[in-house]
Amino acid sequence: NAGVTQTPKFQVLKTGQSMTLQCAQDMNHEYMSWYRQDPGMGLRLIHYSVGAGITDQGEVPNGYNVSRSTTEDFPLRLLSAAPSQTSVYFCASSYLPPGTASTDTQYFGPGTRLTVL
Amino acid sequence: GENVEQHPSTLSVQEGDSAVIKCTYSDSASNYFPWYKQELGKGPQLIIDIRSNVGEKKDQRIAVTLNKTAKHFSLHITETQPEDSAVYFCAPNAGGTSYGKLTFGQGTILTVHP
């Protein structure tokens, strides 16, 4: 299994440009999430999905869109990039174990480092 | 939502010393307490976790202890080695409707000096 993959690894954008960060997982996980990581602020949730066709906002959703048409893919779209979106972006997936056990272990991709000039 | 605080934000130790990182949370419904390690240029990876019905768990040089009454849990690393240098995150969660939308601590940068 490749686990969680993200492309591109690095990206430089100009203010106002749009782009899509790709995320895919081959573990058949129901849950997928996008986080951004900024110095001193840990990982903050942007958007998440509990299954194909279902998405919801996290802590910092403004300026980002997501969709989930398949279980495997969860792209993150920046509609009009701003310097405040300069960050490292991580995609993660998780699954609900059978039974009553609750262990929301996140499997992270390698990240995309985005710079907006 | 869950409020999570992690201390210290940076920790510097000599090789062979012990390191302790504490995570305080607010949601009394939290029942799963993981620690993640993030090496430079990589995504975080789970290193140890504990459930609410257990007070302590060990895995070789690392251990996690839980105090549910006081709402905090800690990561303990003994006999530290340079390869332990990384950023560590906690992410307490209650499962259920909060599944898939975790709140992480701010992170602790651990530096182990040879």
mmCIF file of C-alpha atoms in Angstrom:
data_model
loop_
_atom_site.group_PDB
_atom_site.id
_atom_site.type_symbol
_atom_site.label_atom_id
_atom_site.label_comp_id
_atom_site.label_asym_id
_atom_site.label_seq_id
_atom_site.Cartn_x
_atom_site.Cartn_y
_atom_site.Cartn_z
ATOM 1 C CA ASN A 1 0.000 0.000 0.000
ATOM 2 C CA ALA A 2 1.190 3.520 -0.796
ATOM 3 C CA GLY A 3 -0.828 4.918 2.145
ATOM 4 C CA VAL A 4 -1.661 8.626 1.786
ATOM 5 C CA THR A 5 -0.063 10.425 -1.141
ATOM 6 C CA GLN A 6 -0.002 14.159 -1.822
ATOM 7 C CA THR A 7 1.009 16.167 -4.862
ATOM 8 C CA PRO A 8 2.759 18.435 -5.458
ATOM 9 C CA LYS A 9 5.459 18.452 -2.763
ATOM 10 C CA PHE A 10 6.259 22.119 -3.320
ATOM 11 C CA GLN A 11 4.343 24.942 -5.007
ATOM 12 C CA VAL A 12 4.841 28.682 -5.431
ATOM 13 C CA LEU A 13 1.843 30.796 -6.390
ATOM 14 C CA LYS A 14 1.227 34.446 -7.004
ATOM 15 C CA THR A 15 -1.533 36.246 -5.129
ATOM 16 C CA GLY A 16 -4.868 35.626 -6.824
ATOM 17 C CA GLN A 17 -3.895 32.410 -8.582
ATOM 18 C CA SER A 18 -5.874 29.243 -8.033
ATOM 19 C CA MET A 19 -4.690 25.687 -7.651
ATOM 20 C CA THR A 20 -5.674 22.251 -6.382
ATOM 21 C CA LEU A 21 -3.710 20.205 -3.884
ATOM 22 C CA GLN A 22 -4.187 16.521 -4.554
ATOM 23 C CA CYS A 23 -4.627 13.834 -1.900
ATOM 24 C CA ALA A 24 -5.265 10.133 -2.386
ATOM 25 C CA GLN A 25 -5.331 7.101 -0.099
ATOM 26 C CA ASP A 26 -5.455 3.404 -0.926
ATOM 27 C CA MET A 27 -6.499 2.085 2.486
ATOM 28 C CA ASN A 28 -10.268 2.365 1.904
ATOM 29 C CA HIS A 29 -10.564 4.772 4.829
ATOM 30 C CA GLU A 30 -13.920 6.505 5.276
ATOM 31 C CA TYR A 31 -12.548 9.648 6.901
ATOM 32 C CA MET A 32 -10.236 12.169 5.263
ATOM 33 C CA SER A 33 -9.058 15.554 6.487
ATOM 34 C CA TRP A 34 -6.965 18.521 5.464
ATOM 35 C CA TYR A 35 -4.765 20.351 7.962
ATOM 36 C CA ARG A 36 -2.457 23.305 7.670
ATOM 37 C CA GLN A 37 0.674 23.608 9.787
ATOM 38 C CA ASP A 38 2.091 26.981 10.727
ATOM 39 C CA PRO A 39 4.971 27.674 13.148
ATOM 40 C CA GLY A 40 3.819 27.655 16.771
ATOM 41 C CA MET A 41 0.219 26.809 15.864
ATOM 42 C CA GLY A 42 0.291 23.083 15.464
ATOM 43 C CA LEU A 43 -2.020 21.432 12.972
ATOM 44 C CA ARG A 44 -5.317 23.174 12.287
ATOM 45 C CA LEU A 45 -8.206 21.474 10.558
ATOM 46 C CA ILE A 46 -9.370 23.066 7.297
ATOM 47 C CA HIS A 47 -12.023 20.658 5.974
ATOM 48 C CA TYR A 48 -12.881 17.046 6.556
ATOM 49 C CA SER A 49 -15.003 14.299 5.043
ATOM 50 C CA VAL A 50 -16.785 11.350 6.657
ATOM 51 C CA GLY A 51 -17.341 9.547 3.373
ATOM 52 C CA ALA A 52 -17.789 10.008 -0.366
ATOM 53 C CA GLY A 53 -20.123 12.918 -1.050
ATOM 54 C CA ILE A 54 -19.983 14.297 2.509
ATOM 55 C CA THR A 55 -17.736 17.162 3.571
ATOM 56 C CA ASP A 56 -17.758 19.721 6.353
ATOM 57 C CA GLN A 57 -15.779 22.699 7.587
ATOM 58 C CA GLY A 58 -13.065 22.586 10.190
ATOM 59 C CA GLU A 59 -11.467 25.357 12.227
ATOM 60 C CA VAL A 60 -9.992 27.429 9.353
ATOM 61 C CA PRO A 61 -12.078 26.824 6.172
ATOM 62 C CA ASN A 62 -12.078 30.302 4.624
ATOM 63 C CA GLY A 63 -10.439 30.474 1.204
ATOM 64 C CA TYR A 64 -10.551 26.709 0.647
ATOM 65 C CA ASN A 65 -12.990 24.344 -1.051
ATOM 66 C CA VAL A 66 -13.140 20.561 -1.008
ATOM 67 C CA SER A 67 -15.133 17.797 -2.612
ATOM 68 C CA ARG A 68 -15.141 14.022 -2.197
ATOM 69 C CA SER A 69 -16.487 12.198 -5.213
ATOM 70 C CA THR A 70 -14.682 8.925 -4.417
ATOM 71 C CA THR A 71 -13.460 7.197 -1.262
ATOM 72 C CA GLU A 72 -9.860 7.478 -2.449
ATOM 73 C CA ASP A 73 -9.518 11.149 -3.389
ATOM 74 C CA PHE A 74 -9.947 14.363 -1.426
ATOM 75 C CA PRO A 75 -8.614 17.423 -3.305
ATOM 76 C CA LEU A 76 -8.230 20.832 -1.674
ATOM 77 C CA ARG A 77 -8.850 23.881 -3.851
ATOM 78 C CA LEU A 78 -7.504 27.364 -3.304
ATOM 79 C CA LEU A 79 -9.757 29.665 -5.304
ATOM 80 C CA SER A 80 -7.729 32.889 -5.045
ATOM 81 C CA ALA A 81 -4.454 32.415 -3.215
ATOM 82 C CA ALA A 82 -3.395 34.928 -0.559
ATOM 83 C CA PRO A 83 -0.054 35.298 1.271
ATOM 84 C CA SER A 84 -1.833 34.214 4.494
ATOM 85 C CA GLN A 85 -2.245 30.782 2.909
ATOM 86 C CA THR A 86 1.498 30.227 2.844
ATOM 87 C CA SER A 87 1.816 27.072 4.910
ATOM 88 C CA VAL A 88 2.493 23.353 4.882
ATOM 89 C CA TYR A 89 -0.611 21.347 4.061
ATOM 90 C CA PHE A 90 -1.215 17.807 5.256
ATOM 91 C CA CYS A 91 -3.866 15.388 4.187
ATOM 92 C CA ALA A 92 -4.822 12.575 6.540
ATOM 93 C CA SER A 93 -7.163 9.613 6.565
ATOM 94 C CA SER A 94 -8.636 7.401 9.263
ATOM 95 C CA TYR A 95 -11.156 4.619 9.714
ATOM 96 C CA LEU A 96 -13.654 3.504 12.322
ATOM 97 C CA PRO A 97 -12.633 0.154 13.792
ATOM 98 C CA PRO A 98 -15.332 -2.518 14.021
ATOM 99 C CA GLY A 99 -17.154 -2.781 17.311
ATOM 100 C CA THR A 100 -17.234 -0.009 19.875
ATOM 101 C CA ALA A 101 -13.521 0.820 19.890
ATOM 102 C CA SER A 102 -12.861 4.468 19.178
ATOM 103 C CA THR A 103 -9.337 5.065 17.933
ATOM 104 C CA ASP A 104 -9.271 7.913 15.470
ATOM 105 C CA THR A 105 -5.684 7.330 14.405
ATOM 106 C CA GLN A 106 -4.748 9.692 11.605
ATOM 107 C CA TYR A 107 -2.546 8.494 8.745
ATOM 108 C CA PHE A 108 -0.783 11.488 7.258
ATOM 109 C CA GLY A 109 0.604 12.175 3.826
ATOM 110 C CA PRO A 110 4.064 13.735 3.339
ATOM 111 C CA GLY A 111 2.706 17.269 2.956
ATOM 112 C CA THR A 112 2.692 20.064 0.386
ATOM 113 C CA ARG A 113 4.736 23.177 1.102
ATOM 114 C CA LEU A 114 2.924 26.151 -0.429
ATOM 115 C CA THR A 115 4.300 29.670 -0.790
ATOM 116 C CA VAL A 116 2.079 32.524 -1.966
ATOM 117 C CA LEU A 117 3.914 35.634 -3.106
ATOM 118 C CA GLY B 1 -14.983 21.787 20.845
ATOM 119 C CA GLU B 2 -11.860 20.424 22.439
ATOM 120 C CA ASN B 3 -9.291 22.853 23.860
ATOM 121 C CA VAL B 4 -5.845 21.316 23.875
ATOM 122 C CA GLU B 5 -2.707 22.737 25.435
ATOM 123 C CA GLN B 6 0.698 21.168 25.187
ATOM 124 C CA HIS B 7 3.750 22.020 27.279
ATOM 125 C CA PRO B 8 6.568 22.758 26.934
ATOM 126 C CA SER B 9 6.711 24.223 23.429
ATOM 127 C CA THR B 10 10.435 23.449 23.204
ATOM 128 C CA LEU B 11 12.525 20.949 25.135
ATOM 129 C CA SER B 12 16.278 20.490 24.949
ATOM 130 C CA VAL B 13 17.964 17.506 26.621
ATOM 131 C CA GLN B 14 21.276 15.691 26.595
ATOM 132 C CA GLU B 15 21.465 12.250 25.081
ATOM 133 C CA GLY B 16 20.539 9.673 27.690
ATOM 134 C CA ASP B 17 18.318 12.033 29.696
ATOM 135 C CA SER B 18 14.562 11.641 30.017
ATOM 136 C CA ALA B 19 11.975 13.915 28.399
ATOM 137 C CA VAL B 20 8.387 14.549 29.448
ATOM 138 C CA ILE B 21 5.715 16.375 27.442
ATOM 139 C CA LYS B 22 2.304 17.149 28.920
ATOM 140 C CA CYS B 23 -1.021 17.566 27.146
ATOM 141 C CA THR B 24 -4.059 19.116 28.848
ATOM 142 C CA TYR B 25 -7.535 18.840 27.337
ATOM 143 C CA SER B 26 -10.998 20.169 28.112
ATOM 144 C CA ASP B 27 -13.535 17.636 26.790
ATOM 145 C CA SER B 28 -14.424 15.178 29.540
ATOM 146 C CA ALA B 29 -15.838 12.838 26.861
ATOM 147 C CA SER B 30 -12.361 12.271 25.396
ATOM 148 C CA ASN B 31 -11.503 8.595 25.512
ATOM 149 C CA TYR B 32 -8.550 8.150 23.195
ATOM 150 C CA PHE B 33 -5.179 9.793 23.749
ATOM 151 C CA PRO B 34 -2.520 9.485 21.023
ATOM 152 C CA TRP B 35 0.915 10.999 20.570
ATOM 153 C CA TYR B 36 2.353 11.737 17.134
ATOM 154 C CA LYS B 37 5.963 12.293 16.112
ATOM 155 C CA GLN B 38 6.851 14.491 13.164
ATOM 156 C CA GLU B 39 10.342 14.242 11.755
ATOM 157 C CA LEU B 40 11.751 17.030 9.628
ATOM 158 C CA GLY B 41 10.086 17.233 6.226
ATOM 159 C CA LYS B 42 7.578 14.453 6.950
ATOM 160 C CA GLY B 43 4.003 14.065 8.067
ATOM 161 C CA PRO B 44 3.178 13.201 11.698
ATOM 162 C CA GLN B 45 3.105 9.537 12.615
ATOM 163 C CA LEU B 46 1.455 7.815 15.570
ATOM 164 C CA ILE B 47 4.020 6.533 18.082
ATOM 165 C CA ILE B 48 1.920 5.549 21.081
ATOM 166 C CA ASP B 49 -1.657 5.829 22.273
ATOM 167 C CA ILE B 50 -3.784 5.008 25.289
ATOM 168 C CA ARG B 51 -7.462 4.500 25.955
ATOM 169 C CA SER B 52 -9.393 5.975 28.843
ATOM 170 C CA ASN B 53 -9.663 2.686 30.718
ATOM 171 C CA VAL B 54 -5.887 2.398 31.067
ATOM 172 C CA GLY B 55 -3.593 4.535 33.241
ATOM 173 C CA GLU B 56 -0.244 3.827 31.635
ATOM 174 C CA LYS B 57 1.186 2.168 28.551
ATOM 175 C CA LYS B 58 4.803 1.466 27.666
ATOM 176 C CA ASP B 59 6.552 0.618 24.433
ATOM 177 C CA GLN B 60 10.298 0.211 24.898
ATOM 178 C CA ARG B 61 11.668 3.699 25.683
ATOM 179 C CA ILE B 62 8.401 5.577 25.362
ATOM 180 C CA ALA B 63 5.395 5.595 27.656
ATOM 181 C CA VAL B 64 2.146 7.484 28.013
ATOM 182 C CA THR B 65 0.386 8.167 31.308
ATOM 183 C CA LEU B 66 -3.179 9.367 31.707
ATOM 184 C CA ASN B 67 -4.911 11.295 34.480
ATOM 185 C CA LYS B 68 -8.561 11.508 33.444
ATOM 186 C CA THR B 69 -9.615 13.282 36.627
ATOM 187 C CA ALA B 70 -7.214 16.139 35.967
ATOM 188 C CA LYS B 71 -7.701 15.880 32.163
ATOM 189 C CA HIS B 72 -4.113 15.531 31.142
ATOM 190 C CA PHE B 73 -1.826 12.903 29.706
ATOM 191 C CA SER B 74 1.918 12.847 29.223
ATOM 192 C CA LEU B 75 4.526 11.399 26.899
ATOM 193 C CA HIS B 76 7.650 10.036 28.579
ATOM 194 C CA ILE B 77 10.814 9.251 26.648
ATOM 195 C CA THR B 78 13.667 7.600 28.549
ATOM 196 C CA GLU B 79 17.306 7.226 27.494
ATOM 197 C CA THR B 80 16.815 9.793 24.755
ATOM 198 C CA GLN B 81 18.761 9.454 21.538
ATOM 199 C CA PRO B 82 19.487 11.992 18.777
ATOM 200 C CA GLU B 83 16.926 10.274 16.538
ATOM 201 C CA ASP B 84 14.239 11.243 19.071
ATOM 202 C CA SER B 85 14.707 14.859 17.956
ATOM 203 C CA ALA B 86 11.410 15.821 16.320
ATOM 204 C CA VAL B 87 8.143 17.665 16.905
ATOM 205 C CA TYR B 88 5.616 15.830 19.071
ATOM 206 C CA PHE B 89 1.861 16.400 19.005
ATOM 207 C CA CYS B 90 -1.006 15.205 21.145
ATOM 208 C CA ALA B 91 -4.575 14.867 19.808
ATOM 209 C CA PRO B 92 -7.082 13.783 22.468
ATOM 210 C CA ASN B 93 -10.441 12.833 21.017
ATOM 211 C CA ALA B 94 -13.843 11.490 21.935
ATOM 212 C CA GLY B 95 -14.683 9.658 18.742
ATOM 213 C CA GLY B 96 -18.346 9.627 17.775
ATOM 214 C CA THR B 97 -19.385 12.838 16.031
ATOM 215 C CA SER B 98 -15.864 14.234 16.416
ATOM 216 C CA TYR B 99 -14.398 11.431 14.315
ATOM 217 C CA GLY B 100 -12.161 12.749 11.549
ATOM 218 C CA LYS B 101 -11.901 16.278 12.946
ATOM 219 C CA LEU B 102 -9.189 16.264 15.554
ATOM 220 C CA THR B 103 -7.777 19.136 17.562
ATOM 221 C CA PHE B 104 -4.020 18.900 17.919
ATOM 222 C CA GLY B 105 -1.809 20.473 20.531
ATOM 223 C CA GLN B 106 0.541 23.210 19.401
ATOM 224 C CA GLY B 107 3.472 20.822 19.285
ATOM 225 C CA THR B 108 6.688 20.358 21.278
ATOM 226 C CA ILE B 109 10.053 20.651 19.562
ATOM 227 C CA LEU B 110 12.365 18.124 21.224
ATOM 228 C CA THR B 111 16.084 18.458 20.610
ATOM 229 C CA VAL B 112 18.425 15.750 21.887
ATOM 230 C CA HIS B 113 22.055 16.842 22.001
ATOM 231 C CA PRO B 114 24.716 14.135 21.506
#
